[in-house]
Each structure stands twice: as C-alpha cells, then as structure tokens.
Amino acid sequence: MGGSVGGDRVRAFLGLPLPEDRRARLAAHVEECSRLAPGYRWVPPPNLHLTLRFLGSLEPEILERLSGRLEEVRQPPFELELDGRGTFGPRTSPRVIWLRVKRGAEGCATLAAAIEAASADVGLEAEPRRFRPHVTLARARAEPGRLPELPEPPALEPWLVDGFVLYQSLLGREVIYRELRRYPLDAGEI
Ligand code: ATP
Ligand code: MG
C-alpha cells in the first residue's frame, strides 16, 4: 500500500469554451462527420473547447491553491477566430482532427504560459509538450481506418475571449465537462 488512495482527486483541465452559438453551428458538421468517419470519436458539441492546460487528477487542496494563483493572472481579452481543419498523426489516418486557430494563437499561448507558471508554483510537473492551440473535433478509435474525405467545417464568427475556465472532466460512457470556476480577463487597472 503506497500513498493515498486518491478517491477524492479531481480530474481537471483549463480551457476556453466555444460560445453556445458557435457550438450550435458546428453540431450539424460534427454529426455529418461522425456518419462519414465512424472510426473516430467525434466530440459532442457541448464539449467543444480549446485546452489551455491539462492538469490530470489533482488533490482538492492543490486545485484550490492553483485556483488562487489563476485569479492573479492578468491579461487583456483577445479575439479568437477558428478557420479550417488540421490533424495530428499520420496523414491518411490521423490520431486527432481539430479546428485551426486563425487569430488569437498568441493570446492563447500567453495565457497558457501564465497557467504553466501558476502550475509550477503549486508544484505540478511541467507540461513536456509544446503548446499548440486547437479545438479537437475527433480522436481516432483503436483502428480508425483511412480517414475519408470530409466536408469543410462551417465558417464561424470570431469572438472575444474574456475569460478562461477550470473544468472538471468526468469520464464515463459519455464524458462530461463541468465548469468549476471562471477567471475573467481584463484590460487592466482603470
Ligand atoms: P476521453 O479521454 O475519454 O476521450 P476527453 O479526452 O474528452 O475524454 P479528458 O481525457 O479528461 O477528456 O481530457 C480533457 C481535455 O484535456 C481534453 O481537451 C483533452 O484533449 C486534454 N488532455 C487529456 N489528456 C491530456 C494530456 N495527457 N496532455 C494534454 N492534454 C490532454
Ligand atoms: Mg482524453
């Protein structure tokens, strides 16, 4: 027996939600893609988001301390625009299919760096992978097969990112993301 059983740990991540109407615009597209490419698990529209930092399973006390640090993050709001599709992994049967950040990648990266610093402050292990902002649409199943031709994702209006969100991820047959806290971005002292 080593250490705690971790029964009350919280699986969490930080991210940017997609506004409700943008998710609604993507719903039909995701639906169509899931018919065309059943070798992939398509993200249910309510779950569409941009991950800023995956935290893993944390003790509530650590999460609380991290949250306190995140409240100190100061950054002005910024415009986010998505456009087009990209993939990670082999071209013909990628591991991940995502929406590209056309505008706002720098704002996302600045935010991710501030979050990384806050994470380090509370003793979390550094994120080894380079931050590449994207909105995941689908992940390959075990044997995805060849990715078929997919329709173009719908054009989405850019929006103003005025905060970021701490989510709890509840894994199950259907993954549920629960918003635990929201941290506003502000233009600074007036
Ligand atoms: P499932 O794992 O069942 O597919 P999910 O990926 O939606 O569900 P989580 O695994 O809890 O749910 O992930 C929450 C978010 O964090 C997602 O955006 C996911 O891509 C991202 N994420 C998960 N694991 C990692 C990791 N090891 N490194 C970076 N990001 C991760
Ligand atoms: Mg996952």
Short mmCIF file of C-alpha atoms and ligand atoms in Angstrom, two decimals:
data_model
loop_
_atom_site.label_atom_id
_atom_site.label_comp_id
_atom_site.label_asym_id
_atom_site.label_seq_id
_atom_site.Cartn_x
_atom_site.Cartn_y
_atom_site.Cartn_z
CA MET A 1 0.00 0.00 0.00
CA GLY A 2 1.62 3.24 -1.02
CA GLY A 3 0.35 6.75 -0.56
CA SER A 4 -3.21 7.95 -0.71
CA VAL A 5 -5.98 6.11 -2.48
CA GLY A 6 -6.77 9.34 -4.31
CA GLY A 7 -10.51 8.78 -4.05
CA ASP A 8 -11.34 12.45 -3.92
CA ARG A 9 -8.96 13.64 -6.61
CA VAL A 10 -10.39 15.80 -9.33
CA ARG A 11 -9.56 15.27 -13.00
CA ALA A 12 -9.30 18.77 -14.33
CA PHE A 13 -8.11 20.98 -17.13
CA LEU A 14 -8.11 24.64 -18.10
CA GLY A 15 -9.66 25.74 -21.34
CA LEU A 16 -11.65 28.16 -23.40
CA PRO A 17 -15.26 27.29 -24.07
CA LEU A 18 -16.74 27.85 -27.52
CA PRO A 19 -19.71 30.20 -27.34
CA GLU A 20 -23.02 28.38 -27.49
CA ASP A 21 -23.98 29.64 -30.96
CA ARG A 22 -20.60 28.58 -32.43
CA ARG A 23 -21.12 25.12 -30.96
CA ALA A 24 -24.59 25.05 -32.45
CA ARG A 25 -23.11 25.95 -35.85
CA LEU A 26 -20.69 23.04 -35.55
CA ALA A 27 -23.26 20.48 -34.40
CA ALA A 28 -24.55 19.51 -37.86
CA HIS A 29 -20.98 19.35 -39.19
CA VAL A 30 -19.84 17.04 -36.38
CA GLU A 31 -22.93 14.92 -36.91
CA GLU A 32 -22.20 14.54 -40.61
CA CYS A 33 -18.53 13.80 -39.99
CA SER A 34 -19.38 11.11 -37.46
CA ARG A 35 -21.52 9.39 -40.09
CA LEU A 36 -18.73 9.63 -42.66
CA ALA A 37 -15.88 8.70 -40.31
CA PRO A 38 -17.13 6.25 -37.67
CA GLY A 39 -13.52 5.21 -37.00
CA TYR A 40 -13.29 8.41 -34.96
CA ARG A 41 -14.91 9.51 -31.72
CA TRP A 42 -16.39 12.89 -32.53
CA VAL A 43 -16.61 15.40 -29.70
CA PRO A 44 -20.21 16.04 -28.62
CA PRO A 45 -20.88 19.73 -29.43
CA PRO A 46 -21.46 20.74 -25.78
CA ASN A 47 -17.88 19.57 -25.08
CA LEU A 48 -16.12 21.57 -27.81
CA HIS A 49 -13.35 23.67 -26.25
CA LEU A 50 -9.75 24.77 -26.59
CA THR A 51 -7.49 23.16 -23.99
CA LEU A 52 -5.02 25.53 -22.37
CA ARG A 53 -3.57 23.07 -19.86
CA PHE A 54 -4.41 19.51 -18.92
CA LEU A 55 -3.99 19.15 -15.17
CA GLY A 56 -4.66 15.47 -14.59
CA SER A 57 -6.07 14.23 -11.30
CA LEU A 58 -5.33 16.65 -8.50
CA GLU A 59 -5.88 16.73 -4.78
CA PRO A 60 -8.58 19.30 -3.98
CA GLU A 61 -6.09 21.30 -1.87
CA ILE A 62 -3.68 21.65 -4.81
CA LEU A 63 -6.55 22.62 -7.08
CA GLU A 64 -7.58 25.28 -4.58
CA ARG A 65 -4.06 26.70 -4.42
CA LEU A 66 -3.76 26.67 -8.18
CA SER A 67 -7.09 28.43 -8.45
CA GLY A 68 -5.83 31.17 -6.14
CA ARG A 69 -2.83 31.68 -8.41
CA LEU A 70 -5.01 31.72 -11.51
CA GLU A 71 -7.03 34.57 -10.06
CA GLU A 72 -3.86 36.66 -10.23
CA VAL A 73 -3.39 36.11 -13.96
CA ARG A 74 -3.66 39.46 -15.74
CA GLN A 75 -4.16 39.57 -19.47
CA PRO A 76 -6.34 41.68 -21.74
CA PRO A 77 -9.21 39.99 -23.60
CA PHE A 78 -8.39 38.94 -27.16
CA GLU A 79 -10.14 37.94 -30.37
CA LEU A 80 -10.26 34.28 -31.29
CA GLU A 81 -11.00 33.10 -34.79
CA LEU A 82 -11.11 29.50 -35.96
CA ASP A 83 -10.71 28.54 -39.56
CA GLY A 84 -10.11 25.27 -41.32
CA ARG A 85 -9.08 21.86 -40.15
CA GLY A 86 -5.82 20.26 -39.13
CA THR A 87 -4.66 16.88 -37.91
CA PHE A 88 -2.06 15.30 -35.63
CA GLY A 89 -0.59 11.98 -36.63
CA PRO A 90 -0.34 10.10 -39.90
CA ARG A 91 -1.90 11.94 -42.81
CA THR A 92 -4.16 9.13 -44.01
CA SER A 93 -5.38 8.06 -40.58
CA PRO A 94 -4.62 10.84 -38.11
CA ARG A 95 -4.89 10.46 -34.35
CA VAL A 96 -6.62 13.79 -33.79
CA ILE A 97 -8.72 16.05 -36.02
CA TRP A 98 -9.07 19.66 -34.96
CA LEU A 99 -10.07 23.20 -35.90
CA ARG A 100 -7.28 25.63 -36.56
CA VAL A 101 -6.80 28.89 -34.66
CA LYS A 102 -6.56 31.55 -37.33
CA ARG A 103 -6.39 34.54 -34.99
CA GLY A 104 -5.68 34.64 -31.26
CA ALA A 105 -2.98 31.94 -31.12
CA GLU A 106 -0.65 34.40 -29.45
CA GLY A 107 -3.24 35.32 -26.81
CA CYS A 108 -3.79 31.62 -26.14
CA ALA A 109 -0.05 30.99 -25.86
CA THR A 110 0.42 33.90 -23.43
CA LEU A 111 -2.40 32.58 -21.32
CA ALA A 112 -1.04 29.02 -21.45
CA ALA A 113 2.37 30.32 -20.31
CA ALA A 114 0.81 32.15 -17.36
CA ILE A 115 -1.08 28.98 -16.44
CA GLU A 116 2.12 26.96 -16.75
CA ALA A 117 3.85 29.34 -14.31
CA ALA A 118 0.94 29.07 -11.88
CA SER A 119 1.07 25.28 -12.18
CA ALA A 120 4.78 25.27 -11.40
CA ASP A 121 4.14 27.49 -8.37
CA VAL A 122 1.88 24.87 -6.84
CA GLY A 123 4.27 22.04 -7.61
CA LEU A 124 2.75 20.46 -10.71
CA GLU A 125 5.05 18.71 -13.13
CA ALA A 126 5.90 20.79 -16.18
CA GLU A 127 3.91 20.10 -19.33
CA PRO A 128 6.50 18.49 -21.60
CA ARG A 129 4.72 19.17 -24.87
CA ARG A 130 4.85 22.40 -26.81
CA PHE A 131 1.57 24.30 -26.63
CA ARG A 132 -0.34 24.12 -29.91
CA PRO A 133 -3.73 25.78 -29.60
CA HIS A 134 -6.52 23.86 -31.35
CA VAL A 135 -10.12 22.79 -30.89
CA THR A 136 -10.32 19.00 -31.00
CA LEU A 137 -13.14 17.69 -33.18
CA ALA A 138 -12.36 13.98 -33.10
CA ARG A 139 -9.96 11.37 -31.82
CA ALA A 140 -9.14 8.10 -33.56
CA ARG A 141 -10.61 4.87 -32.21
CA ALA A 142 -8.26 1.89 -31.86
CA GLU A 143 -8.45 1.02 -35.56
CA PRO A 144 -9.67 4.20 -37.24
CA GLY A 145 -9.04 3.03 -40.80
CA ARG A 146 -8.42 5.54 -43.51
CA LEU A 147 -9.90 8.98 -42.89
CA PRO A 148 -12.43 9.66 -45.68
CA GLU A 149 -12.90 13.00 -47.40
CA LEU A 150 -14.79 15.30 -45.04
CA PRO A 151 -16.86 18.41 -45.73
CA GLU A 152 -15.37 21.82 -44.92
CA PRO A 153 -16.15 22.96 -41.39
CA PRO A 154 -18.60 25.88 -41.31
CA ALA A 155 -17.21 29.42 -41.10
CA LEU A 156 -17.54 30.76 -37.55
CA GLU A 157 -17.68 34.38 -36.45
CA PRO A 158 -14.65 35.35 -34.36
CA TRP A 159 -15.37 36.11 -30.71
CA LEU A 160 -13.83 37.91 -27.79
CA VAL A 161 -12.14 35.68 -25.20
CA ASP A 162 -12.84 37.45 -21.92
CA GLY A 163 -12.08 34.64 -19.54
CA PHE A 164 -10.86 31.09 -19.13
CA VAL A 165 -12.40 28.17 -17.32
CA LEU A 166 -11.37 25.46 -14.90
CA TYR A 167 -13.19 22.28 -15.88
CA GLN A 168 -13.66 19.02 -14.12
CA SER A 169 -13.67 16.10 -16.53
CA LEU A 170 -15.99 13.29 -15.55
CA LEU A 171 -15.03 10.29 -17.63
CA GLY A 172 -17.67 7.72 -18.40
CA ARG A 173 -19.57 6.34 -21.36
CA GLU A 174 -20.20 9.98 -22.16
CA VAL A 175 -17.56 12.42 -20.98
CA ILE A 176 -18.96 15.39 -19.08
CA TYR A 177 -17.06 18.62 -18.53
CA ARG A 178 -18.23 20.55 -15.50
CA GLU A 179 -17.29 24.22 -15.20
CA LEU A 180 -15.77 24.63 -11.74
CA ARG A 181 -14.58 28.23 -12.00
CA ARG A 182 -14.18 31.06 -14.44
CA TYR A 183 -11.30 33.55 -14.43
CA PRO A 184 -12.03 36.83 -16.17
CA LEU A 185 -9.51 38.52 -18.43
CA ASP A 186 -9.44 42.26 -18.06
CA ALA A 187 -7.88 45.17 -19.83
CA GLY A 188 -6.03 46.20 -16.65
CA GLU A 189 -6.38 48.79 -13.92
CA ILE A 190 -8.50 51.77 -14.82
P1 ATP B 1 -11.56 10.78 -23.38
O1 ATP B 1 -10.19 10.73 -22.75
O2 ATP B 1 -12.50 9.75 -22.83
O3 ATP B 1 -11.51 10.83 -24.85
P2 ATP B 1 -11.56 13.61 -23.11
O4 ATP B 1 -10.22 13.50 -23.76
O5 ATP B 1 -12.59 14.49 -23.69
O6 ATP B 1 -12.21 12.18 -22.95
P3 ATP B 1 -10.03 14.13 -20.78
O7 ATP B 1 -9.15 12.98 -21.13
O8 ATP B 1 -10.40 14.34 -19.35
O9 ATP B 1 -11.39 14.04 -21.59
O10 ATP B 1 -9.33 15.44 -21.35
C1 ATP B 1 -9.79 16.73 -21.07
C2 ATP B 1 -9.06 17.69 -22.00
O11 ATP B 1 -7.66 17.64 -21.75
C3 ATP B 1 -9.22 17.34 -23.48
O12 ATP B 1 -9.14 18.56 -24.21
C4 ATP B 1 -8.00 16.52 -23.78
O13 ATP B 1 -7.63 16.60 -25.13
C5 ATP B 1 -6.96 17.16 -22.90
N1 ATP B 1 -5.98 16.17 -22.46
C6 ATP B 1 -6.24 14.97 -21.90
N2 ATP B 1 -5.12 14.31 -21.57
C7 ATP B 1 -4.09 15.12 -21.94
C8 ATP B 1 -2.66 15.02 -21.87
N3 ATP B 1 -2.05 13.97 -21.35
N4 ATP B 1 -1.95 16.06 -22.34
C9 ATP B 1 -2.53 17.13 -22.86
N5 ATP B 1 -3.87 17.30 -22.96
C10 ATP B 1 -4.65 16.31 -22.51
MG MG B 2 -8.63 12.16 -23.08
#
